[in-house]
Each structure stands twice: as C-alpha cells, then as structure tokens.
XYZ file of N, CA and C in Angstrom:
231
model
N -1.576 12.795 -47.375
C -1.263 11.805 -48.379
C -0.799 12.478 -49.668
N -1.336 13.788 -49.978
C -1.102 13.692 -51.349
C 0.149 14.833 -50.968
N 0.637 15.740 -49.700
C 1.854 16.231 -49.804
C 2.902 15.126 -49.985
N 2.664 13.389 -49.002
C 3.831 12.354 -49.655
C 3.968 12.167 -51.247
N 2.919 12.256 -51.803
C 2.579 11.825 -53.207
C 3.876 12.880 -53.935
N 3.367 14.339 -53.706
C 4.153 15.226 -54.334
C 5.654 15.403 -54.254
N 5.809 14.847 -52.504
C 7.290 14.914 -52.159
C 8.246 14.169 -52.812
N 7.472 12.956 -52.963
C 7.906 11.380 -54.100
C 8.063 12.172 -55.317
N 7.338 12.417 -55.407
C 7.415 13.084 -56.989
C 8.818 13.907 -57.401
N 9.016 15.101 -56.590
C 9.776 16.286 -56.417
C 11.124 15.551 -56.455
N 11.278 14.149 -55.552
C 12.692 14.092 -55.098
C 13.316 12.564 -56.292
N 11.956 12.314 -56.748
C 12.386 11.359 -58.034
C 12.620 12.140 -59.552
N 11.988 13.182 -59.430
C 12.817 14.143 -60.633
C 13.473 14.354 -60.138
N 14.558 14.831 -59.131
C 15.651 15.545 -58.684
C 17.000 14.319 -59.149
N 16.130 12.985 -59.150
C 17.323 12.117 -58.952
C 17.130 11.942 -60.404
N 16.153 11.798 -61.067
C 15.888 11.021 -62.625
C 16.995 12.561 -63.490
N 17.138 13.578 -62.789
C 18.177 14.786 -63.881
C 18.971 14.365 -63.883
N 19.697 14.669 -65.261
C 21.226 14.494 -65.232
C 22.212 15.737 -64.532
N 23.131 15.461 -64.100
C 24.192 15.905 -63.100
C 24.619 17.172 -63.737
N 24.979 18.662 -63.414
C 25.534 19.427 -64.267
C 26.677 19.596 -64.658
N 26.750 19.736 -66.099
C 28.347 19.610 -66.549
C 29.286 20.751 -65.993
N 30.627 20.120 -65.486
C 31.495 21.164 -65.394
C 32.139 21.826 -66.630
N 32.167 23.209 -66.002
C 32.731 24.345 -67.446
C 34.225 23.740 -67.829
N 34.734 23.800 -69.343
C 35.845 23.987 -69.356
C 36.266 25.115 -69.560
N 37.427 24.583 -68.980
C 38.516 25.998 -69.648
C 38.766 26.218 -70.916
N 38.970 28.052 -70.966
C 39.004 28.768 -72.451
C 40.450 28.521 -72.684
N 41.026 27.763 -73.120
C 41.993 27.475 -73.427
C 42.538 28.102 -74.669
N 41.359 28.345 -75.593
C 41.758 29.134 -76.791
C 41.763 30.655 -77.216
N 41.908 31.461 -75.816
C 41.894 32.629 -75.501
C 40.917 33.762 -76.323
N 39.952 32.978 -76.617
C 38.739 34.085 -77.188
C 37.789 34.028 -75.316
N 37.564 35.031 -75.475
C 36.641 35.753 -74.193
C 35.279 35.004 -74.572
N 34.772 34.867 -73.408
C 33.159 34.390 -73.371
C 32.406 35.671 -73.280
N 31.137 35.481 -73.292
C 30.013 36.242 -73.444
C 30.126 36.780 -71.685
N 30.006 35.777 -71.005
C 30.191 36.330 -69.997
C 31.260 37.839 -69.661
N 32.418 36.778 -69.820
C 33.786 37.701 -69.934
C 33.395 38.991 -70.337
N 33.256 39.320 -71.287
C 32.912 40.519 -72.445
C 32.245 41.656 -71.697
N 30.677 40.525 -70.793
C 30.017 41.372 -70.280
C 30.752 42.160 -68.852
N 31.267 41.491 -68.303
C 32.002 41.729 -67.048
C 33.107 43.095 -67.456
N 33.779 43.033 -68.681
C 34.844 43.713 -68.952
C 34.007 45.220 -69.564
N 32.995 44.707 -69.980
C 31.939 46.308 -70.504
C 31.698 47.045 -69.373
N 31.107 46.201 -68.389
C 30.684 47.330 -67.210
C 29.484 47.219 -66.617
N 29.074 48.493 -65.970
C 27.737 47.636 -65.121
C 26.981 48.089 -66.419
N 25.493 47.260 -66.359
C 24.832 47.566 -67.627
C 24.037 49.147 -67.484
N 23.611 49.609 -68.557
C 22.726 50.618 -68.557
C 21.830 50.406 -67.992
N 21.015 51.355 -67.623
C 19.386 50.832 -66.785
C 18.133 51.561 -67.748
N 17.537 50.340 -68.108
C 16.546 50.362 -69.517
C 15.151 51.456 -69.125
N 14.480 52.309 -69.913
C 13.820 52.648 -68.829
C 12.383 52.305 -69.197
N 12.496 51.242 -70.118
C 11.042 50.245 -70.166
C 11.301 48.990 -69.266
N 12.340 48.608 -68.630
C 12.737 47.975 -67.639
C 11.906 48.338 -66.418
N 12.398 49.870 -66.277
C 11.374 50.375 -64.836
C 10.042 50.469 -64.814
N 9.936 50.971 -66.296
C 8.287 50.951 -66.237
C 8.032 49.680 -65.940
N 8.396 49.165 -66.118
C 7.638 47.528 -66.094
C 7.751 47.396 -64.278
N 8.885 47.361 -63.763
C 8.851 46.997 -62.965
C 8.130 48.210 -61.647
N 7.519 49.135 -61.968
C 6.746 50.073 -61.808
C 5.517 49.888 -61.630
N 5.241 49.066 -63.059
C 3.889 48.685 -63.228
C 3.214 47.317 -62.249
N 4.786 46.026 -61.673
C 4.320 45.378 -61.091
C 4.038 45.348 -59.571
N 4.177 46.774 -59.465
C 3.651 47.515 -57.785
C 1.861 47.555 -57.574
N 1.592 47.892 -58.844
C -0.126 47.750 -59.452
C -0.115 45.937 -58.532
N 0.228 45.005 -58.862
C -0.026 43.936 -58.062
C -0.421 43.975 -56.438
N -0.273 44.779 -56.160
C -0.085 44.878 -54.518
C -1.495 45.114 -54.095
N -2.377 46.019 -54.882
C -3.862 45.966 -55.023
C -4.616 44.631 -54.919
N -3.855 43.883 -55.280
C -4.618 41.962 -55.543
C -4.425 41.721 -54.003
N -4.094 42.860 -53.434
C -3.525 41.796 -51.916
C -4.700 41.698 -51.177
N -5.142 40.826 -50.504
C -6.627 40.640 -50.071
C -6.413 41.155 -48.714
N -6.861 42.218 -47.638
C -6.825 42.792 -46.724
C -6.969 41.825 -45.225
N -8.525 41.585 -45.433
C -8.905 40.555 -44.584
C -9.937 39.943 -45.291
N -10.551 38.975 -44.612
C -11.448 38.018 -45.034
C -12.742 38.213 -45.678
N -13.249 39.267 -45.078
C -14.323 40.009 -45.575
C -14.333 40.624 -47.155
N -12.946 40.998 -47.615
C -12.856 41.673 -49.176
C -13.199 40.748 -50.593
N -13.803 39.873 -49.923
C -14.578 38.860 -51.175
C -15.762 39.604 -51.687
N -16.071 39.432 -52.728
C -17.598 40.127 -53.184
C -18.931 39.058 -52.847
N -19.389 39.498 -52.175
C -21.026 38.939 -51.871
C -22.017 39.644 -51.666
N -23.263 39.633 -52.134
C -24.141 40.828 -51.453
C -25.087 40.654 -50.213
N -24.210 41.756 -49.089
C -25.040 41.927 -48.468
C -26.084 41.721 -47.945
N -26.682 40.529 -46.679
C -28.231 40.424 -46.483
C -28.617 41.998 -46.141
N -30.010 41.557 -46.522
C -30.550 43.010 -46.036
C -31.557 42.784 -45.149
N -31.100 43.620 -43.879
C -31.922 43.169 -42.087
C -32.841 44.628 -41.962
C-alpha cells in the first residue's frame, strides 16, 4: 500500500512540473559559458578534488559484511 501511495506521489509531481524550456539560439554571437568552456580544453585535475574523492573510498568500511557485524554482546555459555 504505501509503495502505491509513493508511486502516486512520484508520478503526480512528474506531471504537476513545468515542461523544460527549449534553448535559444545565440544569435548575438557572444559565446556561452558553455562554449568558452569547450573551446579552453579539458579541465585541469584539482588535487583537493582527489583527495576528496580518495577520502570517499574510507566509505567502503560502512559496508556491512554479513549479518553478524552488528554490535551485541555476546551470551556467555
């Protein structure tokens, strides 16, 4: 019941958005941001970028193994 609830939900915002506008054309021959970027090149590679994305390998530790890696203590037999 409550995945229908959510599905209702999901597909009545989808319809309640407004439609996306199409781009116009640069008709007035100044370059977009885009443009600019495309014509610079590939970007530099930041290297607090990597750290970071370095650091979100540390996540992989959260990965729960099997069922047992919950904390509880032990009966003692």
């Amino acid at each position: 019941m409550r995945t229908r609830w959510m599905l209702g939900m999901l597909v009545a915002a989808a319809l309640a958005a407004p439609a996306a506008q199409a781009q116009e054309t640069n008709e007035s021959g100044i370059r977009t941001e885009t443009q600019e970027r495309l014509r610079s090149g590939p970007p530099k590679i930041d290297w607090l970028n990597l750290l970071g994305a370095l650091g979100l390998l540390g996540l992989l530790g959260l990965k729960k193994e099997h069922g047992e890696d919950s904390y509880h203590p032990a009966s003692v037999e």
